[in-house]
Coordinates of C-alpha atoms in Angstrom, one line a residue:
Chain A
M25 CA 95.8 24.7 124.7
A26 CA 95.0 28.3 125.5
I27 CA 96.3 29.6 128.9
D28 CA 93.8 31.4 131.4
Q29 CA 94.4 34.9 131.6
I30 CA 93.3 37.2 133.9
S31 CA 92.4 40.8 133.2
I32 CA 92.1 43.2 136.0
F33 CA 90.4 47.1 135.6
V34 CA 92.7 49.1 137.7
E35 CA 92.0 52.9 138.4
N36 CA 94.8 55.5 137.7
S37 CA 95.1 56.6 141.2
P38 CA 98.3 56.2 143.5
G39 CA 98.1 52.9 145.0
R40 CA 95.4 51.1 143.4
L41 CA 98.1 48.5 141.6
A42 CA 99.7 47.6 144.6
E43 CA 96.1 46.8 146.5
V44 CA 95.1 44.1 143.8
T45 CA 98.5 42.6 143.8
Q46 CA 98.5 42.7 147.5
T47 CA 95.1 41.2 147.9
L48 CA 96.7 38.7 145.3
G49 CA 100.0 37.6 147.3
A50 CA 98.1 37.7 150.8
A51 CA 96.0 34.9 149.5
G52 CA 99.0 32.9 148.6
I53 CA 98.8 33.4 144.7
D54 CA 102.1 33.7 142.8
L55 CA 102.0 35.4 139.3
R56 CA 103.8 34.1 136.8
A57 CA 103.7 36.8 134.0
M58 CA 102.2 40.3 134.3
S59 CA 102.0 43.0 132.1
I60 CA 100.4 46.7 132.3
A61 CA 98.1 48.3 129.8
D62 CA 97.7 52.3 130.9
T63 CA 95.7 55.1 129.3
M64 CA 95.6 57.6 130.3
D65 CA 92.9 57.4 133.6
F66 CA 92.7 53.6 134.0
G67 CA 95.1 50.4 133.1
I68 CA 94.8 46.9 132.5
L69 CA 96.4 44.5 134.4
R70 CA 97.0 41.2 132.9
L71 CA 98.3 38.3 134.9
I72 CA 99.1 34.1 135.0
V73 CA 98.7 33.2 137.5
N74 CA 99.7 29.4 139.9
E75 CA 96.1 29.2 140.7
P76 CA 93.6 30.7 138.4
A77 CA 90.8 29.2 139.9
R78 CA 91.4 30.4 143.3
A79 CA 92.6 33.9 141.9
L80 CA 89.0 35.0 140.9
E81 CA 87.6 33.7 143.9
V82 CA 89.8 35.6 145.8
L83 CA 89.1 38.8 142.9
K84 CA 85.5 38.7 143.5
A85 CA 85.8 38.7 147.7
A86 CA 87.7 42.1 146.5
Q87 CA 85.0 43.1 144.4
C88 CA 87.3 44.1 141.7
V89 CA 86.2 44.0 137.9
F90 CA 88.1 41.4 136.5
S91 CA 87.5 38.9 133.2
V92 CA 89.0 36.0 132.6
T93 CA 90.6 35.7 128.7
P94 CA 92.6 32.5 126.9
V95 CA 95.7 33.6 125.2
L96 CA 98.4 31.3 124.0
A97 CA 101.7 30.4 125.7
V98 CA 104.9 29.7 123.4
S99 CA 108.4 28.8 124.8
V100 CA 111.6 30.4 122.6
A101 CA 115.0 29.7 123.1
D102 CA 116.3 33.2 125.0
K103 CA 117.8 34.2 121.7
P104 CA 118.1 37.3 119.8
G105 CA 115.3 37.1 117.1
N106 CA 113.9 33.8 118.2
L107 CA 110.4 36.2 119.3
A108 CA 110.6 37.4 115.8
R109 CA 110.9 34.2 114.1
A110 CA 106.9 33.4 116.3
L111 CA 105.5 36.8 114.8
S112 CA 106.5 36.5 111.6
A113 CA 105.0 33.2 111.0
L114 CA 101.9 34.6 112.5
A115 CA 102.0 37.4 110.7
A116 CA 102.7 35.7 107.4
E117 CA 99.4 33.6 108.2
G118 CA 97.2 37.2 108.6
V119 CA 97.0 36.7 111.9
S120 CA 96.7 39.7 114.2
V121 CA 98.5 39.8 117.9
E122 CA 96.2 41.9 119.5
Y123 CA 99.0 42.1 122.7
A124 CA 101.9 40.4 123.3
Y125 CA 104.2 40.3 126.7
A126 CA 106.7 38.0 127.6
F127 CA 109.3 36.8 130.5
I128 CA 112.1 34.5 131.0
A129 CA 112.7 31.3 133.2
R130 CA 115.6 31.8 134.4
Q131 CA 116.8 27.9 135.6
R132 CA 115.5 26.4 131.9
G133 CA 117.0 29.1 129.5
N134 CA 114.0 30.1 128.1
A135 CA 111.7 32.9 127.5
Y136 CA 107.9 32.6 127.5
V137 CA 105.7 34.9 125.4
I138 CA 102.2 35.0 126.1
F139 CA 99.9 35.8 122.8
R140 CA 96.6 37.4 122.6
V141 CA 94.8 36.4 119.2
E142 CA 91.2 35.8 117.8
D143 CA 91.7 32.6 117.3
N144 CA 93.5 30.4 119.3
E145 CA 93.3 27.2 117.5
R146 CA 94.5 28.6 114.3
A147 CA 97.5 30.7 116.0
Q148 CA 98.6 27.6 117.7
A149 CA 98.7 25.2 114.8
I150 CA 100.6 28.2 112.9
L151 CA 103.3 27.7 115.7
E152 CA 103.6 24.6 115.6
K153 CA 103.8 23.8 111.9
N154 CA 106.8 26.6 112.2
G155 CA 108.2 24.7 115.1
I156 CA 107.7 26.7 117.7
Q157 CA 106.7 25.1 120.9
V158 CA 103.1 25.8 122.4
V159 CA 103.5 25.7 126.3
N160 CA 100.1 24.1 128.1
S161 CA 99.0 25.4 131.3
D162 CA 100.2 22.5 133.3
E163 CA 104.1 23.9 132.4
L164 CA 103.3 27.2 132.7
Y165 CA 102.3 27.0 136.7
A166 CA 104.7 25.0 137.4
L167 CA 107.3 27.4 136.7
Chain B
M9 CA 73.1 109.1 126.7
K10 CA 73.6 106.1 128.9
Y11 CA 69.8 105.3 128.7
Y12 CA 67.9 103.6 125.4
Q13 CA 64.3 104.0 126.6
R14 CA 64.4 107.2 129.4
E15 CA 60.5 107.3 129.4
I16 CA 60.2 103.4 130.6
E17 CA 63.8 102.8 132.3
C18 CA 63.2 106.2 134.5
A19 CA 59.5 106.2 134.9
P20 CA 57.9 106.9 138.2
R21 CA 56.6 103.9 139.8
D22 CA 52.8 104.6 139.6
T23 CA 53.1 105.1 136.2
L24 CA 55.1 102.0 135.4
R25 CA 52.4 99.9 138.1
A26 CA 49.6 101.1 135.9
L27 CA 51.1 100.0 132.6
Q28 CA 52.3 96.7 134.5
S29 CA 48.4 95.9 135.8
E30 CA 46.7 96.8 131.9
R31 CA 50.0 94.7 130.5
L32 CA 48.9 91.8 132.9
A33 CA 45.3 91.6 132.4
R34 CA 45.3 91.7 128.7
T35 CA 48.1 89.2 128.7
V36 CA 46.0 86.6 130.7
R37 CA 43.4 87.1 128.6
H38 CA 45.0 86.4 125.6
V39 CA 46.6 83.7 127.1
Y40 CA 43.3 82.4 129.0
Q41 CA 41.7 82.2 124.9
N42 CA 44.2 81.3 123.4
V43 CA 46.3 78.2 125.1
A44 CA 44.3 75.7 126.3
Y45 CA 47.3 74.2 128.6
Y46 CA 46.8 77.6 130.7
R47 CA 43.7 77.7 130.5
D48 CA 43.0 74.6 132.2
L49 CA 45.4 75.5 134.9
M50 CA 43.3 78.4 135.8
D51 CA 40.5 76.8 135.4
K52 CA 41.6 74.0 138.2
K53 CA 42.5 76.8 140.3
G54 CA 39.6 78.5 139.8
V55 CA 40.5 81.5 138.6
G56 CA 39.4 83.3 135.5
P57 CA 40.7 86.5 133.1
D58 CA 38.7 88.9 134.8
D59 CA 40.1 88.1 138.4
I60 CA 43.2 89.9 136.9
R61 CA 43.0 93.6 137.2
S62 CA 46.4 94.0 138.8
V63 CA 50.0 93.4 139.6
D64 CA 48.6 92.7 143.1
D65 CA 46.3 90.2 141.5
L66 CA 49.1 87.7 140.3
P67 CA 49.7 85.5 142.9
K68 CA 46.7 84.3 142.2
L69 CA 47.9 82.5 138.9
P70 CA 49.3 79.0 138.7
F71 CA 52.5 78.6 138.4
L72 CA 54.7 77.2 135.2
T73 CA 58.0 75.2 135.4
K74 CA 60.5 73.6 132.9
D75 CA 58.2 70.3 133.6
D76 CA 55.0 72.3 132.0
L77 CA 57.4 73.3 129.2
R78 CA 57.9 69.4 128.5
D79 CA 54.7 68.0 128.4
A80 CA 53.5 71.3 126.5
Y81 CA 56.4 70.5 123.6
P82 CA 56.4 71.9 120.8
Y83 CA 53.3 74.1 120.8
G84 CA 51.2 74.1 123.8
L85 CA 51.7 77.2 124.9
L86 CA 52.1 78.9 121.9
A87 CA 49.5 82.0 122.0
V88 CA 49.1 82.9 118.4
P89 CA 48.9 81.2 115.1
L90 CA 52.3 79.8 113.9
H91 CA 52.1 81.9 111.2
D92 CA 52.3 85.4 113.0
C93 CA 55.4 83.5 114.6
V94 CA 58.6 84.8 112.9
R95 CA 61.6 83.0 115.0
I96 CA 62.3 80.5 117.2
Q97 CA 65.0 80.3 119.6
S98 CA 66.0 76.8 121.7
T99 CA 68.1 76.1 125.0
S100 CA 70.4 72.9 124.2
G101 CA 70.4 69.5 125.9
T102 CA 67.6 67.2 124.2
T103 CA 64.2 65.7 124.7
G104 CA 62.5 66.7 127.8
R105 CA 64.7 68.9 128.4
R106 CA 64.9 71.2 125.4
V107 CA 63.2 74.8 125.5
V108 CA 61.9 75.9 122.1
A109 CA 60.2 79.6 122.7
F110 CA 58.4 81.2 119.5
Y111 CA 58.8 85.3 118.5
T112 CA 56.6 87.2 116.2
Q113 CA 58.3 90.5 115.5
D114 CA 56.9 92.3 118.0
D115 CA 58.3 89.9 120.5
I116 CA 61.9 89.9 119.0
D117 CA 61.6 93.9 119.3
L118 CA 60.7 94.0 122.4
W119 CA 63.8 91.3 123.6
E120 CA 66.0 93.9 121.4
E121 CA 64.8 96.8 122.9
C122 CA 66.1 95.1 126.4
C123 CA 69.0 94.7 125.0
A124 CA 69.7 97.9 123.7
R125 CA 68.9 99.1 127.0
A126 CA 71.8 96.8 128.4
I127 CA 74.0 98.4 125.8
A128 CA 73.3 101.6 126.7
A129 CA 73.4 100.9 130.0
A130 CA 76.9 99.8 129.4
G131 CA 77.8 103.3 127.3
G132 CA 77.1 102.0 124.0
T133 CA 75.6 104.8 121.7
K134 CA 75.7 104.8 117.6
D135 CA 79.6 105.5 117.9
D136 CA 80.7 102.0 119.4
V137 CA 81.8 98.8 117.8
V138 CA 79.9 96.0 119.3
H139 CA 81.5 92.9 119.4
V140 CA 79.5 90.1 119.6
C141 CA 81.1 86.5 120.5
Y142 CA 78.0 85.0 122.8
G143 CA 77.4 81.8 120.0
Y144 CA 74.7 82.6 117.3
G145 CA 72.0 80.1 116.2
L146 CA 69.1 78.7 118.3
F147 CA 71.0 80.5 121.5
T148 CA 69.4 83.5 122.4
G149 CA 72.9 84.7 123.2
G150 CA 74.0 86.3 119.7
P151 CA 71.1 87.0 118.3
G152 CA 69.8 88.9 121.4
L153 CA 72.6 91.4 121.5
N154 CA 73.2 91.5 118.2
G155 CA 69.8 93.1 117.9
G156 CA 70.5 95.3 120.8
S157 CA 73.3 96.5 119.0
H158 CA 71.1 97.5 115.9
K159 CA 68.5 99.0 117.6
V160 CA 71.0 101.6 119.5
G161 CA 72.7 102.1 116.0
A162 CA 76.2 100.9 117.1
L163 CA 78.8 98.8 114.4
T164 CA 77.9 95.4 115.1
L165 CA 80.3 92.5 114.5
P166 CA 78.9 89.3 114.9
M167 CA 81.6 87.5 115.8
S168 CA 80.2 84.0 116.8
S169 CA 81.7 82.1 119.6
G170 CA 85.4 80.2 119.3
N171 CA 88.6 81.2 117.0
T172 CA 90.1 83.2 119.6
D173 CA 93.2 84.8 117.4
R174 CA 90.5 85.7 114.8
Q175 CA 88.4 87.4 117.8
V176 CA 91.6 89.3 118.6
Q177 CA 92.4 90.3 115.3
F178 CA 89.4 92.2 114.7
M179 CA 89.1 93.5 118.3
C180 CA 92.5 95.3 117.4
D181 CA 91.7 95.8 113.3
L182 CA 88.4 97.1 114.1
G183 CA 88.4 99.1 117.4
S184 CA 85.9 97.0 119.1
T185 CA 84.8 99.0 121.9
I186 CA 81.9 96.8 123.4
L187 CA 82.7 93.2 123.7
C188 CA 79.6 90.9 124.6
C189 CA 80.3 87.0 126.2
T190 CA 80.4 84.6 128.4
P191 CA 82.4 85.5 131.5
S192 CA 84.6 82.9 131.4
Y193 CA 85.2 83.7 127.6
A194 CA 85.8 87.1 128.2
A195 CA 88.7 86.2 131.1
Y196 CA 90.2 83.6 128.3
L197 CA 90.3 86.9 125.8
A198 CA 91.7 88.8 128.3
E199 CA 93.9 86.5 129.1
T200 CA 95.2 86.0 125.5
I201 CA 95.2 89.4 124.8
V202 CA 97.7 90.0 127.7
G203 CA 99.6 86.9 126.9
Q204 CA 100.2 88.3 123.1
G205 CA 101.1 91.7 124.2
R206 CA 98.1 93.6 122.2
R207 CA 96.8 95.3 125.5
D208 CA 97.4 98.6 124.0
E209 CA 95.8 97.8 120.5
I210 CA 92.4 96.9 121.8
K211 CA 89.8 100.1 122.3
L212 CA 87.5 98.1 124.7
K213 CA 85.6 100.6 126.8
A214 CA 83.2 97.7 128.3
G215 CA 81.8 94.3 128.3
I216 CA 78.4 92.6 128.5
F217 CA 78.9 89.5 130.3
G218 CA 76.2 86.6 131.1
A219 CA 74.6 82.9 130.5
E220 CA 76.7 82.0 133.5
A221 CA 77.3 83.1 137.1
W222 CA 80.6 85.2 137.8
S223 CA 82.0 86.1 141.0
E224 CA 82.9 89.8 141.9
E225 CA 86.6 88.9 142.0
M226 CA 86.2 87.9 138.6
R227 CA 84.7 91.0 137.4
R228 CA 87.5 92.8 138.5
D229 CA 89.8 90.9 137.3
I230 CA 88.6 90.9 133.9
E231 CA 88.0 94.9 134.0
K232 CA 91.5 95.3 135.1
K233 CA 93.2 93.1 132.6
L234 CA 91.1 94.7 129.9
G235 CA 90.8 98.1 131.1
I236 CA 87.0 98.1 130.7
R237 CA 83.9 97.9 132.7
A238 CA 82.3 94.6 133.5
Y239 CA 78.3 94.5 133.5
D240 CA 76.0 91.4 134.0
I241 CA 73.5 90.9 132.2
Y242 CA 70.6 88.2 133.1
G243 CA 67.9 86.0 131.1
L244 CA 66.7 82.4 129.7
T245 CA 65.2 81.4 126.5
E246 CA 61.8 80.9 128.2
I247 CA 61.0 84.6 129.3
S248 CA 63.1 86.0 126.2
G249 CA 66.8 85.7 125.8
P250 CA 69.6 88.0 127.5
G251 CA 68.3 91.4 128.5
V252 CA 65.6 90.2 131.0
S253 CA 67.8 92.1 133.0
F254 CA 71.3 94.2 133.0
E255 CA 73.5 95.8 135.5
C256 CA 74.1 100.3 135.4
E257 CA 77.1 101.7 136.0
E258 CA 76.3 101.2 140.0
Q259 CA 77.2 96.8 139.7
T260 CA 75.2 96.4 142.4
G261 CA 72.2 93.8 140.7
M262 CA 70.4 94.0 137.5
H263 CA 67.6 96.1 136.5
I264 CA 64.3 93.6 135.6
N265 CA 63.0 94.9 132.3
E266 CA 59.9 94.9 134.3
D267 CA 57.3 97.1 131.5
H268 CA 57.9 93.0 129.9
F269 CA 58.5 91.3 132.7
L270 CA 56.8 91.0 135.9
A271 CA 58.9 89.3 138.9
E272 CA 58.3 88.0 142.2
I273 CA 60.0 86.1 144.6
I274 CA 58.3 82.6 146.3
D275 CA 59.1 80.4 148.6
P276 CA 60.5 77.7 146.9
D277 CA 59.3 75.0 148.7
T278 CA 55.4 76.5 149.2
G279 CA 54.8 78.9 146.5
E280 CA 54.1 81.4 148.8
T281 CA 55.0 84.8 147.1
L282 CA 57.7 86.6 149.7
P283 CA 58.2 90.4 150.0
D284 CA 61.0 92.7 148.3
G285 CA 64.3 91.9 150.3
A286 CA 63.8 88.2 150.7
K287 CA 65.6 85.3 149.1
G288 CA 63.4 82.9 147.3
E289 CA 63.4 81.7 144.2
L290 CA 62.6 84.0 140.9
V291 CA 59.4 83.7 138.9
F292 CA 58.8 86.0 135.7
S293 CA 55.7 86.5 134.0
C294 CA 55.4 88.0 130.5
I295 CA 53.3 90.9 130.0
S296 CA 53.8 91.8 127.0
K297 CA 55.0 89.3 124.2
K298 CA 52.4 87.5 121.8
A299 CA 53.8 84.4 120.9
F300 CA 54.9 82.9 123.6
P301 CA 53.5 84.9 127.2
L302 CA 54.7 82.5 129.9
L303 CA 52.8 83.7 133.1
R304 CA 54.8 83.0 136.7
Y305 CA 57.1 81.1 135.1
R306 CA 59.3 79.6 138.2
T307 CA 63.4 80.3 137.1
R308 CA 65.0 78.1 139.8
D309 CA 67.3 81.0 140.2
I310 CA 67.4 81.7 143.8
C311 CA 67.9 85.4 144.4
V312 CA 66.8 88.7 146.1
L313 CA 64.9 91.4 144.6
S314 CA 65.6 95.4 146.0
R315 CA 63.5 98.2 145.5
E316 CA 66.1 100.3 146.8
T317 CA 66.6 103.9 144.5
C318 CA 69.5 103.3 142.6
S319 CA 71.9 106.5 141.5
C320 CA 71.5 105.6 137.9
G321 CA 68.0 107.0 138.3
R322 CA 66.3 103.9 136.5
T323 CA 63.2 102.8 138.9
L324 CA 63.4 99.2 137.4
I325 CA 63.5 96.8 140.3
K326 CA 66.9 95.2 140.7
M327 CA 67.4 91.3 141.3
S328 CA 71.0 90.0 142.6
K329 CA 73.1 88.0 140.8
P330 CA 71.4 84.5 141.2
M331 CA 72.7 82.7 144.5
G332 CA 71.9 79.3 143.3
R333 CA 69.3 77.0 142.2
S334 CA 66.1 75.1 143.7
D335 CA 66.4 72.6 141.5
D336 CA 69.5 70.2 140.6
M337 CA 70.5 72.0 137.6
L338 CA 74.0 73.1 136.9
I339 CA 75.2 75.6 134.7
I340 CA 78.6 74.4 133.3
R341 CA 80.1 76.5 131.0
G342 CA 76.9 78.3 130.1
V343 CA 75.2 75.2 129.2
N344 CA 72.3 74.0 131.8
V345 CA 72.8 70.1 132.8
F346 CA 70.5 68.0 134.8
P347 CA 72.1 64.9 136.6
S348 CA 69.1 62.9 135.4
Q349 CA 70.1 63.5 131.4
I350 CA 73.4 62.1 132.1
E351 CA 71.7 59.2 134.1
T352 CA 69.5 58.6 130.9
V353 CA 72.7 58.7 128.6
L354 CA 74.7 55.9 131.1
L355 CA 71.8 53.8 131.5
G356 CA 71.0 53.9 127.5
A357 CA 74.8 53.2 126.7
G358 CA 74.4 50.2 129.1
F359 CA 76.4 51.8 131.6
P360 CA 75.1 51.8 135.5
S361 CA 73.6 54.6 136.7
N362 CA 76.7 54.9 139.1
Y363 CA 78.2 58.3 138.3
Q364 CA 79.5 61.1 140.0
I365 CA 79.8 64.6 138.1
I366 CA 82.6 67.0 138.9
V367 CA 82.7 70.9 138.3
D368 CA 85.0 73.1 139.1
R369 CA 86.8 76.3 137.8
V370 CA 90.4 76.8 136.8
N371 CA 91.6 79.5 135.5
Y372 CA 87.6 81.2 135.2
T373 CA 86.8 78.4 132.8
D374 CA 84.5 75.9 133.9
T375 CA 85.6 71.9 134.1
F376 CA 83.4 69.3 133.2
E377 CA 84.3 65.7 134.7
V378 CA 81.9 63.0 135.0
Q379 CA 83.2 59.6 136.6
V380 CA 81.5 55.8 136.0
E381 CA 82.3 53.3 137.7
M382 CA 83.6 50.1 135.8
T383 CA 81.4 47.0 135.8
P384 CA 82.3 43.5 134.7
E385 CA 79.9 44.0 131.5
M386 CA 81.8 47.2 130.4
F387 CA 85.1 45.5 131.4
S388 CA 87.4 44.2 128.4
D389 CA 91.1 42.9 128.7
K390 CA 91.7 45.0 125.4
V391 CA 92.3 48.6 125.9
K392 CA 90.7 49.9 122.3
Q393 CA 87.8 47.9 123.6
I394 CA 87.2 50.0 126.6
A395 CA 88.5 53.2 125.1
T396 CA 85.9 52.6 122.1
R397 CA 82.9 52.4 124.5
E398 CA 84.4 55.2 126.6
E399 CA 84.0 57.2 122.9
D400 CA 80.9 56.7 122.4
L401 CA 79.8 57.4 126.1
L402 CA 81.3 60.7 125.5
A403 CA 79.7 60.9 122.1
S404 CA 76.3 60.7 123.3
L405 CA 77.3 62.5 126.3
R406 CA 77.6 65.5 124.0
A407 CA 74.7 64.9 121.9
M408 CA 72.7 64.8 125.1
L409 CA 74.2 67.7 127.0
G410 CA 75.5 70.1 124.6
I411 CA 78.7 70.2 125.9
S412 CA 81.9 67.5 126.6
P413 CA 82.7 66.6 129.7
K414 CA 86.0 64.4 130.6
V415 CA 84.8 60.7 130.9
T416 CA 86.8 58.7 133.6
L417 CA 86.2 55.7 134.2
V418 CA 86.8 54.0 137.8
A419 CA 86.4 51.1 140.1
P420 CA 83.3 49.9 141.4
R421 CA 82.3 51.4 144.5
T422 CA 84.7 54.2 144.8
I423 CA 81.8 56.5 143.9
A424 CA 81.0 58.6 147.3
R425 CA 78.1 57.6 149.1
S426 CA 76.7 59.6 151.9
E427 CA 73.8 57.0 153.9
G428 CA 73.7 54.9 151.0
K429 CA 72.4 57.7 148.5
A430 CA 75.1 58.4 146.0
V431 CA 76.7 61.7 146.0
R432 CA 75.5 63.0 142.5
V433 CA 77.4 66.1 141.9
I434 CA 80.2 67.3 143.6
D435 CA 80.6 71.2 142.5
R436 CA 83.9 72.9 143.7
R437 CA 83.4 75.9 141.9
K438 CA 84.0 79.0 144.2
I439 CA 81.3 81.5 143.1

């Protein structure tokens, strides 16, 4: 039930991030979640969008460098300690999280957390065993 | 005493010319007999040792280039049995671009004498303390000036490069009077000394700075900050090392030690010899060395020769500072860098060969950046993975070049292209 995350190379120079997001916006692509990892001279923009297939075409046409990575999305009630619970469950089984980012869906009162792990299926099984809901792509894209 | 070997340095032109002709004829014969590689070149050009009787015959000889050094690596241009050699020196850079030069004891002696002349011209005597912070080792800078200082009889401080605080401490404690290093390091040392408020503790009176290009403005700045006279020195490992030419108190060009190294200026495109005063590529012929006497070696340095009388009394011909190169070689922090070396590393590491080299000079120190365009193959959603690839690339570049660039990954198609051809080198240094 992994979700396609699009990672885009963004050169660390003024206006580059705006350029990439504008390209997607102009094509009518909605961003569901995003995070940026940055270093001294470049950044990686990670996105969950409503129409991944079309987004990829748009990025390709714009000659961006990108990759698609399957990630896990979980939904937890937007309450203190809930994220920690999910992370502890994974840690207890020795699953390390490469990176994670979260966003909140207001109308549902839920927080969504995106996890990047090596083995999605195993991580999903662990989370579900611990009563944490793993969200499928339809739910996420429809938010 | 401002001369080391007055009888040569101030010799009448005719005397020097006779000596040069005799040495040239002898060296050509020696090379023809012992270096098959050059003998083939001479045979191809239809010229034999008997055709070379005086310096006027020099243009008859074939040229040697860095490509010949690569083709003949490592022993192909050696003119004496290896057991007669006592030393090897080398340039930085790896396969294909590395120069390995061989020396007999006599070769070492004459090289060190050339450096001694430079030290004497800078006012050095037995009473001086010569502080050498050129690198020691395969690089000719340290060993050359070290040997020259010994010949002069000065007290020699073989500091080698790096560890600036220790350099300053020794300079203050031991009263160094003559500083030998690259001009950019001299500028850095000057700033450090002034910054530490130790200007009054140093006893420097002169500096001999070479191995990289520097401007007149930089010279005046170093001179003012350190309260010294700063002299230029020129050389290349292929010909011997530092001391091929050196500056005198007039500071208007470098006297070439032409009793050992014949200089010519040629048109880099046609190879035609140009008259004194014309701007062109500098070519050297070694006429005294035994082990590695390169003949008509094209330095790729563009400069001008002048026979005008010098107020210092030396009759040795003078060369201007190199004004550029006739190939694409860059000299960055004293190290020779060819763009093709960078291309080799990039391709070897799985990067596209789309790169750009940006060189600048900030506070008298060269900055060196290699921009590489990101590709889908290179990319990852994990920062760590990209950073690792970047570090690997940096390590390979460092191993190939001998110096570390800053590596910057840029977006595809951001590297400027002119008429479809990428601009590989942007050199913003104003020298």
